[in-house]
XYZ file of N, CA and C in Angstrom:
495
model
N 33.164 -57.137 11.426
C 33.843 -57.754 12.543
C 34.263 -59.153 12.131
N 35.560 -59.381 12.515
C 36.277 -61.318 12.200
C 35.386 -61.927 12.820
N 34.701 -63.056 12.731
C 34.340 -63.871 13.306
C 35.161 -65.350 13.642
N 34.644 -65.734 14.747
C 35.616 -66.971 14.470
C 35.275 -67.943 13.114
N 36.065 -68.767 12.990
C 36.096 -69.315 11.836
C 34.735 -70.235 11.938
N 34.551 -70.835 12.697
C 33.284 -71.882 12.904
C 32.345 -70.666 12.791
N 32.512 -69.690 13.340
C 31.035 -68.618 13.226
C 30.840 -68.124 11.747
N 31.951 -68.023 10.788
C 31.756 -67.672 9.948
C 31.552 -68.771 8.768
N 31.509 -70.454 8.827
C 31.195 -70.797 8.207
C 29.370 -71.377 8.408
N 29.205 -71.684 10.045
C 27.754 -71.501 10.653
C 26.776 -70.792 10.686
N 27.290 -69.368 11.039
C 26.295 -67.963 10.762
C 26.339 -68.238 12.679
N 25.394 -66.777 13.095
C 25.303 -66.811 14.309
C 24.153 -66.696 14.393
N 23.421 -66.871 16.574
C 22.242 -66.663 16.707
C 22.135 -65.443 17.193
N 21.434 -64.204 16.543
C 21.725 -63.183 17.170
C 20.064 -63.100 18.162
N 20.484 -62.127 19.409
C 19.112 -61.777 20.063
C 19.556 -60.087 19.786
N 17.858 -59.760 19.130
C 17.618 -58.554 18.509
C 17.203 -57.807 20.094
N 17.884 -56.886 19.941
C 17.497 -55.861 20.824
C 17.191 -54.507 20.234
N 16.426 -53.392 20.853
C 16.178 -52.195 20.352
C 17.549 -51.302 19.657
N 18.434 -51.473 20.060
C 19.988 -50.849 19.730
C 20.569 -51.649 18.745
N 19.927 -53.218 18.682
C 20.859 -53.742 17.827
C 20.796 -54.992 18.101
N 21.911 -56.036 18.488
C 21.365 -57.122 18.887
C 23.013 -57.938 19.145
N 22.562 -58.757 20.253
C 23.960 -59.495 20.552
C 23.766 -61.326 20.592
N 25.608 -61.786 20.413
C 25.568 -63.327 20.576
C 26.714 -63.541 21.072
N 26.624 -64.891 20.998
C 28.017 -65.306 21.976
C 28.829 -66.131 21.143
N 29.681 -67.129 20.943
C 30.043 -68.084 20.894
C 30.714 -68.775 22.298
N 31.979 -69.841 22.148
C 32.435 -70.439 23.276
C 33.270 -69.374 24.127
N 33.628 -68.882 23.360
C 34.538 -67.787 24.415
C 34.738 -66.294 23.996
N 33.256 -65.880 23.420
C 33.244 -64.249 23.068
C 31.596 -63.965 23.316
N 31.602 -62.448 23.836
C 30.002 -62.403 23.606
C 30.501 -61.064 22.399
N 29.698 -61.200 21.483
C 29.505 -59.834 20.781
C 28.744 -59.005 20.418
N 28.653 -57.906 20.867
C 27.534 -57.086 21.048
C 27.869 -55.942 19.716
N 26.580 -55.875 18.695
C 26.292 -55.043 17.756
C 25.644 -53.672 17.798
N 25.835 -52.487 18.153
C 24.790 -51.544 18.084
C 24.828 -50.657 16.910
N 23.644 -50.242 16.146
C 23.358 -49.919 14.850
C 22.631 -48.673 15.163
N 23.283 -47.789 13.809
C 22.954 -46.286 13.913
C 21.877 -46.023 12.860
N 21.268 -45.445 12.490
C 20.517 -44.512 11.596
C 21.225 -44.699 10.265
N 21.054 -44.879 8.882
C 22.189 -44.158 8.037
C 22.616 -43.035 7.615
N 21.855 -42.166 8.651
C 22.010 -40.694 8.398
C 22.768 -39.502 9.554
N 23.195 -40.892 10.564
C 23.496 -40.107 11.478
C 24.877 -41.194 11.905
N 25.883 -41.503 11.289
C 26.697 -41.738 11.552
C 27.808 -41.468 12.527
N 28.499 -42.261 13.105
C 29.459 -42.022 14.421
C 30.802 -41.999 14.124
N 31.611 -41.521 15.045
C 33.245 -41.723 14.983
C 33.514 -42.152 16.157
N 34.733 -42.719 16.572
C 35.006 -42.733 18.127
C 34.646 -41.756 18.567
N 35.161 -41.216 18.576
C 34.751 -39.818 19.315
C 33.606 -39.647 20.261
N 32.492 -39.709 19.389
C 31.471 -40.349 19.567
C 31.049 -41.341 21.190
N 32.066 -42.301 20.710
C 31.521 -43.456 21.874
C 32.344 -43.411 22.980
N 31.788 -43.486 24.060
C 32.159 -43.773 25.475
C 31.913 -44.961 26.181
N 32.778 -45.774 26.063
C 32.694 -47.186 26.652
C 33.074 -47.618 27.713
N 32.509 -48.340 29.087
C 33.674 -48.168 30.347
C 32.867 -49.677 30.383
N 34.282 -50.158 30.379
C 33.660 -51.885 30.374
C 34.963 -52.724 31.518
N 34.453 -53.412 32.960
C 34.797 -53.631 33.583
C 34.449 -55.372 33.312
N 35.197 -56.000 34.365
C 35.071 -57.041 34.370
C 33.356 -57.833 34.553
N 32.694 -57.348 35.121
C 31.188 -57.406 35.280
C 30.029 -56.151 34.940
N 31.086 -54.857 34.549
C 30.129 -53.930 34.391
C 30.172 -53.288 32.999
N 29.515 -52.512 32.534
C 29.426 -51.683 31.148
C 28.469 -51.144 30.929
N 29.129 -50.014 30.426
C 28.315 -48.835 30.238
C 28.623 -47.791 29.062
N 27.361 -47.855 27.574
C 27.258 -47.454 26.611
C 26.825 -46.806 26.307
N 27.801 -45.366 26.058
C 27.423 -44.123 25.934
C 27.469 -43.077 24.553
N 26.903 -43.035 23.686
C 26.791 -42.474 21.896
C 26.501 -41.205 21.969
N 27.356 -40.153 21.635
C 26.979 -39.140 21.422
C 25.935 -38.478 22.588
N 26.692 -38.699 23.996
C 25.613 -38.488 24.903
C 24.436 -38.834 25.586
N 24.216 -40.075 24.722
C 22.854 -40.758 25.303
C 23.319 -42.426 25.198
N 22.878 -42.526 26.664
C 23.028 -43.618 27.036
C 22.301 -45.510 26.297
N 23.191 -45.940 25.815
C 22.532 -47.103 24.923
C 22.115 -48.318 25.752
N 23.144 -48.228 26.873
C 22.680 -49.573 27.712
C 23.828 -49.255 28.887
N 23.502 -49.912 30.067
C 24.243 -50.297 31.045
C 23.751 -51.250 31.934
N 24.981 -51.896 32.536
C 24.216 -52.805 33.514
C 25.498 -53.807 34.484
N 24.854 -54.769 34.905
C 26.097 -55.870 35.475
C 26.021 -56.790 34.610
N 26.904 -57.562 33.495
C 27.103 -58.035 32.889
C 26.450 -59.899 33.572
N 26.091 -60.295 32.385
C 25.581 -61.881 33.254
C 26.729 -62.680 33.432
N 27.798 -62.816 33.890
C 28.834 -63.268 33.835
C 30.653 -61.960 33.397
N 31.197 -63.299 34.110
C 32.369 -62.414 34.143
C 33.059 -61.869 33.433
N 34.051 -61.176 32.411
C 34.714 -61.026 31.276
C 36.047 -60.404 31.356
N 37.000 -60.868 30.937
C 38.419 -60.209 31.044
C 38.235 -59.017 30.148
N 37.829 -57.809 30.812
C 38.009 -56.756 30.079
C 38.918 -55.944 29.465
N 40.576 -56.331 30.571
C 41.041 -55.907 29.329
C 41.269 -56.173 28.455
N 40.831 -57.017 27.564
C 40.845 -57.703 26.323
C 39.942 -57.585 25.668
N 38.983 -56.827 26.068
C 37.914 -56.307 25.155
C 37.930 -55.524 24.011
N 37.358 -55.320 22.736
C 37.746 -54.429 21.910
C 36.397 -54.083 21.173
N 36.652 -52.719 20.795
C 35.436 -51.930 20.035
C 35.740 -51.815 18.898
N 35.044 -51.344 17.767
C 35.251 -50.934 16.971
C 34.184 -50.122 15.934
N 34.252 -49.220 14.823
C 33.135 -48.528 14.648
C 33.534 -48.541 13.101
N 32.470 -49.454 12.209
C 32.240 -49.805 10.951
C 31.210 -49.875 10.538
N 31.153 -50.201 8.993
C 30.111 -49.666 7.727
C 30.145 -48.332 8.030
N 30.702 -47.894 7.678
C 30.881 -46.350 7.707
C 30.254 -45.244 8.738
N 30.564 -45.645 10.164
C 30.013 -45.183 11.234
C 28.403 -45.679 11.490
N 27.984 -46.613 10.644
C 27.203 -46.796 11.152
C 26.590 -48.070 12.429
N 27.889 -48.835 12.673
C 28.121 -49.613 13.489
C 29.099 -49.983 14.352
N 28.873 -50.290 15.546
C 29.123 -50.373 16.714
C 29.940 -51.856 17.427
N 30.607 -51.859 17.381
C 31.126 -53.756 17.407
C 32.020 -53.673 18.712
N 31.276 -54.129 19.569
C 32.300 -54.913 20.532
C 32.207 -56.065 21.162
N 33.307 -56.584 21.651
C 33.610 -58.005 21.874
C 34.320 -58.247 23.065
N 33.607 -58.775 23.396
C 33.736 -59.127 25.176
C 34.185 -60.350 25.614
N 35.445 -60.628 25.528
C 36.113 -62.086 25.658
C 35.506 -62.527 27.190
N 35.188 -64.244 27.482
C 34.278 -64.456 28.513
C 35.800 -64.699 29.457
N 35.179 -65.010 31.044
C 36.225 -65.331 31.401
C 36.440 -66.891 31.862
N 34.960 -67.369 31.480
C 34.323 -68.900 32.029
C 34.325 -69.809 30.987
N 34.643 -69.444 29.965
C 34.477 -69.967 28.623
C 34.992 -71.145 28.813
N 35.981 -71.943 29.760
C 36.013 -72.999 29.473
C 35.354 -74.255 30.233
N 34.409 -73.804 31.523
C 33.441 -74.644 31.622
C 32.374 -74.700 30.430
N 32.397 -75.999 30.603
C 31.657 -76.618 29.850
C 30.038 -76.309 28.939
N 29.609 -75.557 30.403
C 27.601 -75.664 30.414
C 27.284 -73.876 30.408
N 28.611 -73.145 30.598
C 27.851 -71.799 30.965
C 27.786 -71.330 29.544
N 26.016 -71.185 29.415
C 25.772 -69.932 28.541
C 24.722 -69.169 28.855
N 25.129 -67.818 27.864
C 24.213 -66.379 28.776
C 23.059 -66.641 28.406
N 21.998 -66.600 29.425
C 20.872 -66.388 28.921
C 20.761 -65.197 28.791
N 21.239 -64.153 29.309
C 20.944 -62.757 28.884
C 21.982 -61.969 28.990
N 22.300 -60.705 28.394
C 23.051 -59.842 28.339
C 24.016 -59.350 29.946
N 22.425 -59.048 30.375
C 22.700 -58.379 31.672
C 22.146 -59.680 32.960
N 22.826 -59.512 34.018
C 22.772 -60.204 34.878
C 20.761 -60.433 35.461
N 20.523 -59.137 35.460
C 19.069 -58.886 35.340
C 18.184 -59.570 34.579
N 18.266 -60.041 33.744
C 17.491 -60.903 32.563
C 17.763 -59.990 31.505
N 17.960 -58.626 31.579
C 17.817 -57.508 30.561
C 18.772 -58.089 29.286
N 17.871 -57.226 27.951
C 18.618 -58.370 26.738
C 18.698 -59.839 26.862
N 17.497 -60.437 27.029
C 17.280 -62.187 27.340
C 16.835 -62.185 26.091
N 17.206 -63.511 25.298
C 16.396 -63.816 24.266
C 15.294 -64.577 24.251
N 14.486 -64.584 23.730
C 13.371 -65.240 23.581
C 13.167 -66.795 23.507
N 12.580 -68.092 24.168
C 13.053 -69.320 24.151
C 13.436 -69.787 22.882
N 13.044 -69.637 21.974
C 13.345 -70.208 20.410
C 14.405 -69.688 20.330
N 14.833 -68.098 20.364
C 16.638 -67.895 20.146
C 17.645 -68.383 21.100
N 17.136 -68.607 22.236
C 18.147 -69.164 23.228
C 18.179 -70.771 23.135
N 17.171 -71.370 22.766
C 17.411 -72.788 21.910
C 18.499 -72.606 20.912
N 18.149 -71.799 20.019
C 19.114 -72.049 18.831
C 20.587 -71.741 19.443
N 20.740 -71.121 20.343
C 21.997 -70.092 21.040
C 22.664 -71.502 21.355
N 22.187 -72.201 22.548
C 22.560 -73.799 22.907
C 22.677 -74.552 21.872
N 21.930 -74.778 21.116
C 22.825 -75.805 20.378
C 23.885 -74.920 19.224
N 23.835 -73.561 19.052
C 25.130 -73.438 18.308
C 26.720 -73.641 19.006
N 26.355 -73.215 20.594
C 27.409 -73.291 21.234
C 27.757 -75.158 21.202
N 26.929 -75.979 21.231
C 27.322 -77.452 21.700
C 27.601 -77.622 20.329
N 27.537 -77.075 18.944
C 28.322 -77.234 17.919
C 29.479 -76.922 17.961
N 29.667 -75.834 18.290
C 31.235 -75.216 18.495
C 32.115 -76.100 19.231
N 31.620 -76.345 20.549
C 32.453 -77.028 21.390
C 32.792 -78.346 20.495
N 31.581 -79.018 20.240
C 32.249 -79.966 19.399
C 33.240 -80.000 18.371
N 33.599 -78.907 18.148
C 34.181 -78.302 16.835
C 35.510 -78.163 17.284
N 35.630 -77.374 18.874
C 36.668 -77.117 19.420
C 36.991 -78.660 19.928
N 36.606 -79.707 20.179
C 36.890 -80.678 20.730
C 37.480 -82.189 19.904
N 36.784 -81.564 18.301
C 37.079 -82.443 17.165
C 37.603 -81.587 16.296
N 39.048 -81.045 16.175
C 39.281 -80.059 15.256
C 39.253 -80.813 13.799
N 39.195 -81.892 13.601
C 39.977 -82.346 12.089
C 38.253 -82.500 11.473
N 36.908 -82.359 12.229
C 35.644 -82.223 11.706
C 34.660 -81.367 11.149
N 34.320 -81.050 10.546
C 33.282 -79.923 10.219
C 31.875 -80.102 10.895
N 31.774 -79.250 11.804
C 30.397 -79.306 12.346
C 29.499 -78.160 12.281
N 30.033 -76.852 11.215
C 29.427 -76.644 10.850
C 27.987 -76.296 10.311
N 27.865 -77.422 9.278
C 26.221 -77.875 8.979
C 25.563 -79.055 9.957
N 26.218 -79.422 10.741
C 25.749 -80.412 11.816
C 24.006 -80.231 12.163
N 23.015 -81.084 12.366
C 22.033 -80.670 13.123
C 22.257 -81.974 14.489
N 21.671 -80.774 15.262
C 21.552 -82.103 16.662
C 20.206 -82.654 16.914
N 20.298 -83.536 17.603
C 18.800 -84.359 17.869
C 18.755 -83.941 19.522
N 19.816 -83.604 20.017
C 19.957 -83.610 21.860
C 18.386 -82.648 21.887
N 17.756 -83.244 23.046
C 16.873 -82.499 23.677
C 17.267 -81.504 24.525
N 16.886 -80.304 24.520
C 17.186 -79.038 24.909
C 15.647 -78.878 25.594
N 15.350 -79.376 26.837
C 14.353 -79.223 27.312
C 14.299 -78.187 28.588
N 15.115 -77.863 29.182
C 16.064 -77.120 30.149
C 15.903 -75.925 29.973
N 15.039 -74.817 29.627
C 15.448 -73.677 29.334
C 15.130 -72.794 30.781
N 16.825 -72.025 31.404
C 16.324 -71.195 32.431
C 14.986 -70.138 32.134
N 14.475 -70.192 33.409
C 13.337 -69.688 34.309
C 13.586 -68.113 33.693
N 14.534 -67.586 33.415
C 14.932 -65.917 33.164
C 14.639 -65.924 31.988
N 14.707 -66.782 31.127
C 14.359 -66.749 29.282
C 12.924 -67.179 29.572
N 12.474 -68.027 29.798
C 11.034 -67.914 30.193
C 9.907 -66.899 31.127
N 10.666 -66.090 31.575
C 9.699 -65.468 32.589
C 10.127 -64.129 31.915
N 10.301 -63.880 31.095
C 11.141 -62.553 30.280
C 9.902 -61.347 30.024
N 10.050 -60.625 30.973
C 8.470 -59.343 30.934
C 8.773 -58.969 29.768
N 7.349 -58.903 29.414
C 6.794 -57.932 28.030
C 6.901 -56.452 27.664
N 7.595 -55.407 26.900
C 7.994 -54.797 27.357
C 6.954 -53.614 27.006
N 6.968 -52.828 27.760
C 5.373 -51.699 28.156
C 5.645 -50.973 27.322
């Protein structure tokens, strides 16, 4: 999958989930789901119904995830795609809030579901307040930047995140 250019000279923060694992930047969330190497996919395969707040991920019949999205997304501008040789799952969910300033997901799903853990959602915040800076100072590399900002703030949903049975 392209990444944006700041993502690809930064790296991203991904939150690992059982299917795979997703991130965001300023104005994309991208969600990864990973197959077996023995059991590879085609479109065919995938059934995707992705609405402006909703989605629902369907592989060969069995359901990978669904839910209300934590935020809004211009879906039709969304795009899938299915690489490393069927064994992955790539889609990209352009936001629709991306240009306030402060919104980022703490979790996948509006539910907390797919929340990352406080240490990845730390790192998640300050990659995004790199970016922005990045988007805000184009002629700079921020990049390798580290920040000193205190990130003391972490929502109540990344902290209260049930253990899973």
């Amino acid at each position: 999958m392209a990444l944006s250019h700041f993502a690809e000279k930064s790296g991203i923060v991904p939150c690992n989930t059982d299917w795979g694992c997703w991130w965001q930047t300023v104005d994309e969330i991208h969600i990864e789901v990973r197959f077996p190497p023995d059991q590879p996919k085609k479109s065919r395969d995938v059934s995707l119904k992705i609405a402006p707040k909703k989605i629902d991920c369907v592989v060969s019949s069995v359901r990978i995830f669904q839910g209300t999205l934590f935020s809004i997304i211009h879906a039709d501008e969304a795009i899938w795609t299915i690489e490393d040789g069927g064994r992955l799952l790539n889609i990209v969910l352009p936001k629709a809030d991306y240009a306030a300033k402060d919104i980022i997901w703490s979790s996948l799903m509006e539910d907390g579901t797919y929340a990352p853990d406080a240490l990845t959602f730390h790192e998640m915040r300050k990659k995004l307040d790199l970016e922005k800076f990045q988007i805000e100072n184009p002629g700079m590399d921020f990049s390798k930047a580290k920040l000193s900002k205190c990130y003391d703030k972490i929502p109540e949903s990344v902290l209260e995140k049930p253990e899973p049975s």
